Amino acid sequence: MNFDINKLLRENIRNLKPYSSARDEFSGDAAVFLDANENPYNSPWNRYPDPHQRILKSKVCEIKNIAVQNIFLGNGSDEPIDLLFRAFCEPGKDNIVSINPTYGMYRVAADTNNIKVNLVPLNGDFGLDDEAVLAAVTSDTKIIFLCSPNNPTGNALNNDGLLKIITGFNGVVVIDEAYIDFCPEKSLLPKLDQYPNLVILQTFSKAWGMAGLRLGMAFAAEPIIDVLSRIKYPYNLSILTQQKGLELLANEKLKTEWVTVILKERDKMIASLTTYPFVIKVFPTDANFVLVKVYDPRGIYQYLVDEKIIVRDRSSIALCEGCLRISIGSPEENATLMEAFDSLV
Ligand SMILES: *Cc1c(COP(=O)(O)O)cnc(C)c1O
């Protein structure tokens, strides 16, 4: 690996002078703030939020055991995904490499930024072909997007393969670990400081139960985090998100309990699913969902909709022919799904 962030950045981003907000120029304690054209009434919502999210970040630093200068907080993981494109990929010229099937947002962000996507199929059991991924890289490839555990397949990708890609590529490698709280031992976060080109995405939307708050994380070496921070909207996280996020992060024990219940429910769901005659295969999963191959996926999907149960029809996706993706719900919700399946046979 020969990673030179300055060569990799788009020229306009390299030369960009970031917006300097009132709260950047003075952030200490004072009695009277007349610097940001805020309304003096309607406290506390009248004040702009901390653009650097200092308090929330120090809590994330404590939970993740990662230094604050290696943390970017965004409006969901979607924000750092888009910012990475805007920082590194020249529209109409550059490309990214990713795997197929995977999370749909990489493609949407690429299309939004007019960036081509070179997709490398996963192998038959949804495993990572690291050599094929590296072989898909061209001189215009700036980022490789990988997702582990992968959505919609559910399996974590092989860490040796991921590390070969990280060390074998001179651009940025993004590993999206949105589901890593369900298999924490597989995270690459403890190795972050060994790889200057590695970006790890995590989120509070899944195991932490905060999808509605929109709070995502990117972890990387300081030069990459600095770039993301320079080009983000100055006030990308509202006061509400920062305050409520901080409050909920005090509940780490609760999150651990939820994960324990969800994993137990997942095992039960897998055991039940394998007994139904319309199920062809339940794929192994490291996440809070299972991919299930069935006879007549459209018919089963529609039957469940009529029963007021919504799962995700993934049957039109490459390598997922015949598959439904089922999120693990509460014990009651999962029991409702199994009752519906019982009446189907
Ligand atoms: C759910 C999910 C996310 C989370 O996105 P947020 O914007 O943080 O809610 C990210 N990546 C993948 C692969 C996901 O499935």
CSV table of C-alpha atoms and ligand atoms in Angstrom, one decimal:
chain,number,residue,atom,x,y,z
A,1,MET,CA,0.0,0.0,0.0
A,2,ASN,CA,1.2,3.4,-1.0
A,3,PHE,CA,-1.4,5.8,0.3
A,4,ASP,CA,-1.1,9.5,-0.4
A,5,ILE,CA,-4.2,11.3,0.6
A,6,ASN,CA,-3.2,14.5,-1.2
A,7,LYS,CA,-2.8,12.8,-4.5
A,8,LEU,CA,-6.1,11.0,-4.0
A,9,LEU,CA,-8.3,14.0,-3.1
A,10,ARG,CA,-10.1,16.0,-5.8
A,11,GLU,CA,-8.2,19.2,-6.4
A,12,ASN,CA,-11.2,21.5,-5.4
A,13,ILE,CA,-11.4,19.6,-2.1
A,14,ARG,CA,-7.7,19.8,-1.5
A,15,ASN,CA,-7.8,23.6,-2.0
A,16,LEU,CA,-11.1,24.2,-0.2
A,17,LYS,CA,-11.3,26.7,2.6
A,18,PRO,CA,-14.0,25.4,5.0
A,19,TYR,CA,-16.9,27.6,6.2
A,20,SER,CA,-16.0,29.1,9.5
A,21,SER,CA,-19.1,29.5,11.7
A,22,ALA,CA,-19.7,31.9,14.6
A,23,ARG,CA,-19.2,28.9,16.9
A,24,ASP,CA,-15.9,28.1,15.3
A,25,GLU,CA,-14.5,31.5,15.9
A,26,PHE,CA,-15.7,31.7,19.5
A,27,SER,CA,-16.6,28.5,21.5
A,28,GLY,CA,-15.8,29.4,25.1
A,29,ASP,CA,-18.1,30.5,27.9
A,30,ALA,CA,-19.7,33.9,27.7
A,31,ALA,CA,-22.7,35.7,29.1
A,32,VAL,CA,-24.1,37.3,25.9
A,33,PHE,CA,-23.9,35.7,22.5
A,34,LEU,CA,-24.6,38.3,19.7
A,35,ASP,CA,-22.4,36.7,17.1
A,36,ALA,CA,-24.6,34.2,15.1
A,37,ASN,CA,-27.8,36.3,14.3
A,38,GLU,CA,-29.8,33.9,16.5
A,39,ASN,CA,-33.1,34.8,18.1
A,40,PRO,CA,-32.7,35.5,21.8
A,41,TYR,CA,-36.1,33.8,22.5
A,42,ASN,CA,-37.2,30.1,22.3
A,43,SER,CA,-34.3,28.7,24.3
A,44,PRO,CA,-32.6,26.2,23.9
A,45,TRP,CA,-33.7,25.6,20.3
A,46,ASN,CA,-32.7,29.2,19.3
A,47,ARG,CA,-29.0,28.4,19.5
A,48,TYR,CA,-27.0,26.6,16.8
A,49,PRO,CA,-25.7,23.2,17.8
A,50,ASP,CA,-22.0,22.5,18.4
A,51,PRO,CA,-20.6,21.9,14.9
A,52,HIS,CA,-17.8,19.7,16.3
A,53,GLN,CA,-20.2,17.7,18.6
A,54,ARG,CA,-17.5,17.7,21.3
A,55,ILE,CA,-19.5,16.2,24.1
A,56,LEU,CA,-21.2,13.5,22.0
A,57,LYS,CA,-17.9,12.6,20.4
A,58,SER,CA,-16.1,12.2,23.7
A,59,LYS,CA,-18.8,9.7,24.7
A,60,VAL,CA,-18.4,7.8,21.5
A,61,CYS,CA,-14.6,7.9,22.0
A,62,GLU,CA,-15.2,6.2,25.4
A,63,ILE,CA,-17.6,3.6,24.1
A,64,LYS,CA,-15.5,2.7,21.0
A,65,ASN,CA,-12.1,3.2,22.6
A,66,ILE,CA,-11.1,5.3,19.6
A,67,ALA,CA,-9.5,8.8,19.8
A,68,VAL,CA,-11.8,11.8,19.0
A,69,GLN,CA,-9.6,12.8,16.1
A,70,ASN,CA,-10.3,9.5,14.5
A,71,ILE,CA,-14.1,9.9,14.7
A,72,PHE,CA,-16.6,11.6,12.4
A,73,LEU,CA,-20.3,11.8,13.3
A,74,GLY,CA,-22.9,12.1,10.6
A,75,ASN,CA,-26.6,12.3,9.8
A,76,GLY,CA,-26.7,8.5,9.6
A,77,SER,CA,-23.9,6.5,7.8
A,78,ASP,CA,-25.4,7.8,4.6
A,79,GLU,CA,-23.7,11.2,5.2
A,80,PRO,CA,-20.1,9.9,5.4
A,81,ILE,CA,-20.8,7.6,2.4
A,82,ASP,CA,-21.8,10.7,0.3
A,83,LEU,CA,-19.0,12.8,1.7
A,84,LEU,CA,-16.4,10.2,0.7
A,85,PHE,CA,-17.6,10.3,-2.9
A,86,ARG,CA,-17.5,14.1,-2.9
A,87,ALA,CA,-14.0,14.2,-1.4
A,88,PHE,CA,-12.3,11.6,-3.5
A,89,CYS,CA,-14.2,10.9,-6.7
A,90,GLU,CA,-14.1,13.2,-9.7
A,91,PRO,CA,-17.6,13.1,-11.4
A,92,GLY,CA,-17.7,11.7,-14.9
A,93,LYS,CA,-14.1,10.3,-14.5
A,94,ASP,CA,-13.4,8.2,-11.4
A,95,ASN,CA,-15.0,5.0,-10.3
A,96,ILE,CA,-15.4,2.9,-7.2
A,97,VAL,CA,-15.3,-0.9,-6.8
A,98,SER,CA,-17.8,-2.8,-4.7
A,99,ILE,CA,-19.4,-6.2,-4.3
A,100,ASN,CA,-22.6,-7.6,-5.6
A,101,PRO,CA,-25.0,-8.0,-3.9
A,102,THR,CA,-24.6,-5.4,-1.2
A,103,TYR,CA,-26.2,-2.3,0.4
A,104,GLY,CA,-27.9,-0.2,-2.2
A,105,MET,CA,-26.8,3.2,-0.9
A,106,TYR,CA,-23.2,2.9,-2.4
A,107,ARG,CA,-24.8,2.8,-5.9
A,108,VAL,CA,-27.2,5.6,-5.2
A,109,ALA,CA,-24.4,7.8,-3.8
A,110,ALA,CA,-22.3,6.9,-6.9
A,111,ASP,CA,-25.1,7.8,-9.3
A,112,THR,CA,-25.8,11.0,-7.5
A,113,ASN,CA,-22.1,12.0,-7.9
A,114,ASN,CA,-21.9,10.6,-11.5
A,115,ILE,CA,-19.3,8.0,-10.5
A,116,LYS,CA,-19.1,4.6,-12.2
A,117,VAL,CA,-19.4,1.4,-10.1
A,118,ASN,CA,-17.4,-1.7,-10.9
A,119,LEU,CA,-19.2,-4.6,-9.2
A,120,VAL,CA,-17.5,-7.9,-8.3
A,121,PRO,CA,-19.9,-10.7,-7.6
A,122,LEU,CA,-19.6,-12.5,-4.3
A,123,ASN,CA,-19.0,-16.2,-4.7
A,124,GLY,CA,-21.6,-18.9,-4.4
A,125,ASP,CA,-21.8,-18.9,-0.6
A,126,PHE,CA,-21.7,-15.1,-0.5
A,127,GLY,CA,-18.0,-15.2,0.3
A,128,LEU,CA,-15.5,-12.4,-0.7
A,129,ASP,CA,-13.2,-13.0,-3.7
A,130,ASP,CA,-10.5,-10.6,-2.6
A,131,GLU,CA,-8.4,-11.2,-5.7
A,132,ALA,CA,-11.3,-10.4,-8.0
A,133,VAL,CA,-12.0,-7.2,-6.1
A,134,LEU,CA,-8.4,-6.1,-6.5
A,135,ALA,CA,-8.4,-7.1,-10.2
A,136,ALA,CA,-11.4,-4.8,-10.7
A,137,VAL,CA,-9.4,-1.8,-9.7
A,138,THR,CA,-8.4,0.6,-12.5
A,139,SER,CA,-6.2,3.7,-12.5
A,140,ASP,CA,-9.4,5.8,-11.8
A,141,THR,CA,-10.6,3.7,-8.9
A,142,LYS,CA,-10.6,5.9,-5.7
A,143,ILE,CA,-12.6,3.9,-3.2
A,144,ILE,CA,-13.5,0.2,-2.6
A,145,PHE,CA,-16.8,-0.2,-0.7
A,146,LEU,CA,-17.3,-3.4,1.3
A,147,CYS,CA,-19.9,-4.3,3.8
A,148,SER,CA,-19.4,-6.8,6.7
A,149,PRO,CA,-21.7,-8.3,7.8
A,150,ASN,CA,-23.0,-7.8,4.4
A,151,ASN,CA,-26.6,-6.6,3.6
A,152,PRO,CA,-28.7,-8.3,2.3
A,153,THR,CA,-26.8,-11.6,2.6
A,154,GLY,CA,-26.2,-11.4,6.4
A,155,ASN,CA,-22.7,-13.0,6.5
A,156,ALA,CA,-19.6,-11.3,7.7
A,157,LEU,CA,-16.8,-11.2,5.1
A,158,ASN,CA,-13.5,-13.0,5.7
A,159,ASN,CA,-11.2,-10.6,7.6
A,160,ASP,CA,-8.1,-12.0,5.9
A,161,GLY,CA,-9.6,-11.1,2.5
A,162,LEU,CA,-10.6,-7.7,3.7
A,163,LEU,CA,-7.1,-7.0,5.0
A,164,LYS,CA,-5.6,-8.2,1.7
A,165,ILE,CA,-7.8,-5.6,-0.1
A,166,ILE,CA,-6.8,-2.9,2.3
A,167,THR,CA,-3.1,-3.5,1.9
A,168,GLY,CA,-3.3,-4.2,-1.8
A,169,PHE,CA,-5.0,-0.9,-2.8
A,170,ASN,CA,-3.6,2.6,-2.8
A,171,GLY,CA,-7.0,4.3,-2.5
A,172,VAL,CA,-9.5,4.4,0.3
A,173,VAL,CA,-11.2,1.1,1.5
A,174,VAL,CA,-14.5,1.5,3.3
A,175,ILE,CA,-15.8,-1.3,5.5
A,176,ASP,CA,-19.4,-0.8,6.4
A,177,GLU,CA,-19.9,-2.4,9.8
A,178,ALA,CA,-23.5,-1.4,10.3
A,179,TYR,CA,-24.3,-4.8,11.9
A,180,ILE,CA,-21.1,-5.4,13.8
A,181,ASP,CA,-22.7,-5.1,17.2
A,182,PHE,CA,-24.2,-8.5,16.5
A,183,CYS,CA,-20.8,-10.1,15.9
A,184,PRO,CA,-18.4,-7.7,17.7
A,185,GLU,CA,-15.5,-10.1,17.6
A,186,LYS,CA,-15.3,-9.7,13.8
A,187,SER,CA,-14.8,-5.9,13.8
A,188,LEU,CA,-11.7,-4.4,12.2
A,189,LEU,CA,-11.9,-1.4,14.4
A,190,PRO,CA,-9.1,-2.6,16.8
A,191,LYS,CA,-6.8,-2.6,13.7
A,192,LEU,CA,-7.8,0.9,12.5
A,193,ASP,CA,-4.5,2.6,13.4
A,194,GLN,CA,-2.5,0.2,11.2
A,195,TYR,CA,-4.1,1.3,8.0
A,196,PRO,CA,-4.1,5.0,6.8
A,197,ASN,CA,-6.5,4.2,4.0
A,198,LEU,CA,-9.2,2.4,6.0
A,199,VAL,CA,-12.6,3.9,6.8
A,200,ILE,CA,-14.9,1.9,9.1
A,201,LEU,CA,-18.6,2.9,9.1
A,202,GLN,CA,-20.8,2.0,12.1
A,203,THR,CA,-24.2,3.3,13.0
A,204,PHE,CA,-26.5,3.7,16.0
A,205,SER,CA,-29.5,2.7,13.7
A,206,LYS,CA,-29.4,-1.0,14.3
A,207,ALA,CA,-28.2,-2.5,17.6
A,208,TRP,CA,-28.6,0.8,19.5
A,209,GLY,CA,-32.2,1.3,18.3
A,210,MET,CA,-31.8,4.9,17.2
A,211,ALA,CA,-32.6,4.7,13.4
A,212,GLY,CA,-35.0,7.7,13.8
A,213,LEU,CA,-32.3,9.9,15.3
A,214,ARG,CA,-30.0,9.6,12.3
A,215,LEU,CA,-26.6,9.1,13.9
A,216,GLY,CA,-23.8,7.4,12.0
A,217,MET,CA,-20.1,7.1,12.6
A,218,ALA,CA,-17.0,7.0,10.4
A,219,PHE,CA,-13.6,5.9,12.0
A,220,ALA,CA,-10.4,6.6,10.1
A,221,ALA,CA,-6.9,8.1,10.4
A,222,GLU,CA,-6.9,11.8,11.1
A,223,PRO,CA,-6.2,13.1,7.6
A,224,ILE,CA,-9.4,11.4,6.3
A,225,ILE,CA,-11.5,12.5,9.2
A,226,ASP,CA,-10.2,16.1,8.7
A,227,VAL,CA,-11.4,16.1,5.1
A,228,LEU,CA,-14.8,14.8,6.0
A,229,SER,CA,-15.1,17.4,8.8
A,230,ARG,CA,-14.1,20.2,6.4
A,231,ILE,CA,-16.7,19.4,3.8
A,232,LYS,CA,-19.7,18.5,6.0
A,233,TYR,CA,-22.6,20.9,6.6
A,234,PRO,CA,-21.3,22.9,9.6
A,235,TYR,CA,-24.3,22.0,11.7
A,236,ASN,CA,-24.9,18.4,10.4
A,237,LEU,CA,-26.2,17.1,13.7
A,238,SER,CA,-29.1,19.0,15.4
A,239,ILE,CA,-29.2,19.8,19.1
A,240,LEU,CA,-31.9,17.2,19.4
A,241,THR,CA,-29.8,14.5,17.9
A,242,GLN,CA,-26.7,15.4,19.9
A,243,GLN,CA,-28.6,15.6,23.2
A,244,LYS,CA,-30.9,12.6,22.8
A,245,GLY,CA,-27.9,10.6,21.4
A,246,LEU,CA,-25.8,11.4,24.4
A,247,GLU,CA,-28.7,10.4,26.7
A,248,LEU,CA,-29.2,7.1,25.0
A,249,LEU,CA,-25.5,6.3,24.9
A,250,ALA,CA,-25.6,6.1,28.6
A,251,ASN,CA,-27.7,2.9,28.1
A,252,GLU,CA,-25.0,0.6,26.9
A,253,LYS,CA,-26.2,-2.2,29.2
A,254,LEU,CA,-29.7,-2.0,27.6
A,255,LYS,CA,-28.1,-2.3,24.1
A,256,THR,CA,-26.2,-5.4,25.2
A,257,GLU,CA,-29.5,-6.9,26.5
A,258,TRP,CA,-31.3,-6.1,23.3
A,259,VAL,CA,-28.5,-7.8,21.3
A,260,THR,CA,-28.7,-10.9,23.5
A,261,VAL,CA,-32.4,-11.2,23.0
A,262,ILE,CA,-32.2,-10.6,19.3
A,263,LEU,CA,-29.5,-13.2,18.8
A,264,LYS,CA,-31.5,-15.7,20.8
A,265,GLU,CA,-34.6,-14.9,18.8
A,266,ARG,CA,-32.6,-15.2,15.6
A,267,ASP,CA,-31.5,-18.8,16.5
A,268,LYS,CA,-35.2,-19.7,17.2
A,269,MET,CA,-36.3,-18.1,14.0
A,270,ILE,CA,-33.7,-20.0,11.9
A,271,ALA,CA,-34.7,-23.3,13.6
A,272,SER,CA,-38.4,-22.7,12.8
A,273,LEU,CA,-37.8,-21.6,9.3
A,274,THR,CA,-35.9,-24.7,8.3
A,275,THR,CA,-38.9,-26.8,9.2
A,276,TYR,CA,-41.3,-25.3,6.6
A,277,PRO,CA,-41.7,-27.1,3.2
A,278,PHE,CA,-41.7,-23.8,1.3
A,279,VAL,CA,-38.2,-22.9,2.6
A,280,ILE,CA,-35.4,-24.0,0.4
A,281,LYS,CA,-32.5,-22.6,2.4
A,282,VAL,CA,-31.8,-20.3,5.4
A,283,PHE,CA,-28.5,-18.6,4.8
A,284,PRO,CA,-26.0,-18.3,7.7
A,285,THR,CA,-26.1,-14.8,9.3
A,286,ASP,CA,-24.0,-12.6,11.5
A,287,ALA,CA,-26.6,-9.8,11.6
A,288,ASN,CA,-30.1,-9.1,13.0
A,289,PHE,CA,-31.8,-10.5,9.9
A,290,VAL,CA,-31.9,-13.7,7.9
A,291,LEU,CA,-31.9,-14.2,4.2
A,292,VAL,CA,-34.3,-17.1,3.3
A,293,LYS,CA,-34.7,-18.8,-0.1
A,294,VAL,CA,-38.2,-20.0,-0.7
A,295,TYR,CA,-40.5,-21.3,-3.4
A,296,ASP,CA,-42.7,-18.5,-4.7
A,297,PRO,CA,-41.1,-15.5,-2.9
A,298,ARG,CA,-43.7,-13.0,-4.4
A,299,GLY,CA,-46.6,-15.2,-3.3
A,300,ILE,CA,-45.3,-15.5,0.2
A,301,TYR,CA,-44.4,-11.8,0.4
A,302,GLN,CA,-48.0,-10.9,-0.7
A,303,TYR,CA,-49.5,-13.4,1.7
A,304,LEU,CA,-47.6,-11.8,4.6
A,305,VAL,CA,-48.6,-8.3,3.5
A,306,ASP,CA,-52.2,-9.5,3.7
A,307,GLU,CA,-51.5,-10.7,7.2
A,308,LYS,CA,-50.1,-7.2,7.9
A,309,ILE,CA,-46.5,-8.5,8.2
A,310,ILE,CA,-43.9,-6.8,6.0
A,311,VAL,CA,-40.6,-8.5,5.1
A,312,ARG,CA,-38.2,-7.5,2.4
A,313,ASP,CA,-38.5,-9.1,-1.0
A,314,ARG,CA,-34.9,-9.4,-2.3
A,315,SER,CA,-35.7,-12.0,-5.0
A,316,SER,CA,-34.9,-9.7,-7.9
A,317,ILE,CA,-31.3,-9.1,-6.6
A,318,ALA,CA,-28.3,-10.8,-8.1
A,319,LEU,CA,-27.5,-14.1,-6.4
A,320,CYS,CA,-30.6,-13.7,-4.2
A,321,GLU,CA,-33.1,-15.3,-6.5
A,322,GLY,CA,-36.1,-16.6,-4.5
A,323,CYS,CA,-35.0,-14.8,-1.3
A,324,LEU,CA,-36.8,-12.9,1.3
A,325,ARG,CA,-34.9,-10.9,4.0
A,326,ILE,CA,-36.5,-11.0,7.4
A,327,SER,CA,-35.4,-8.7,10.2
A,328,ILE,CA,-35.5,-10.2,13.7
A,329,GLY,CA,-38.2,-8.5,15.7
A,330,SER,CA,-39.4,-8.8,19.3
A,331,PRO,CA,-40.3,-12.3,20.6
A,332,GLU,CA,-44.0,-11.3,20.0
A,333,GLU,CA,-43.4,-10.1,16.5
A,334,ASN,CA,-41.4,-13.2,15.6
A,335,ALA,CA,-44.1,-15.4,17.0
A,336,THR,CA,-46.7,-13.6,14.9
A,337,LEU,CA,-44.6,-14.3,11.8
A,338,MET,CA,-44.2,-18.0,12.7
A,339,GLU,CA,-48.0,-18.3,13.3
A,340,ALA,CA,-48.6,-16.8,9.8
A,341,PHE,CA,-46.2,-19.4,8.3
A,342,ASP,CA,-47.8,-22.2,10.3
A,343,SER,CA,-51.2,-21.4,8.7
A,344,LEU,CA,-49.5,-21.4,5.2
A,345,VAL,CA,-48.6,-25.1,5.3
B,1,LIG,C1,-28.9,-0.1,7.9
B,1,LIG,C2,-27.6,0.1,7.3
B,1,LIG,C3,-26.8,1.3,7.5
B,1,LIG,C4,-27.3,2.3,8.4
B,1,LIG,O1,-27.5,3.5,7.8
B,1,LIG,P1,-27.8,4.8,8.7
B,1,LIG,O2,-27.8,5.9,7.6
B,1,LIG,O3,-26.7,4.9,9.7
B,1,LIG,O4,-29.1,4.6,9.3
B,1,LIG,C5,-25.6,1.4,6.9
B,1,LIG,N1,-25.1,0.4,6.1
B,1,LIG,C6,-25.8,-0.7,5.9
B,1,LIG,C7,-25.2,-1.8,5.1
B,1,LIG,C8,-27.0,-0.9,6.4
B,1,LIG,O5,-27.7,-2.0,6.2
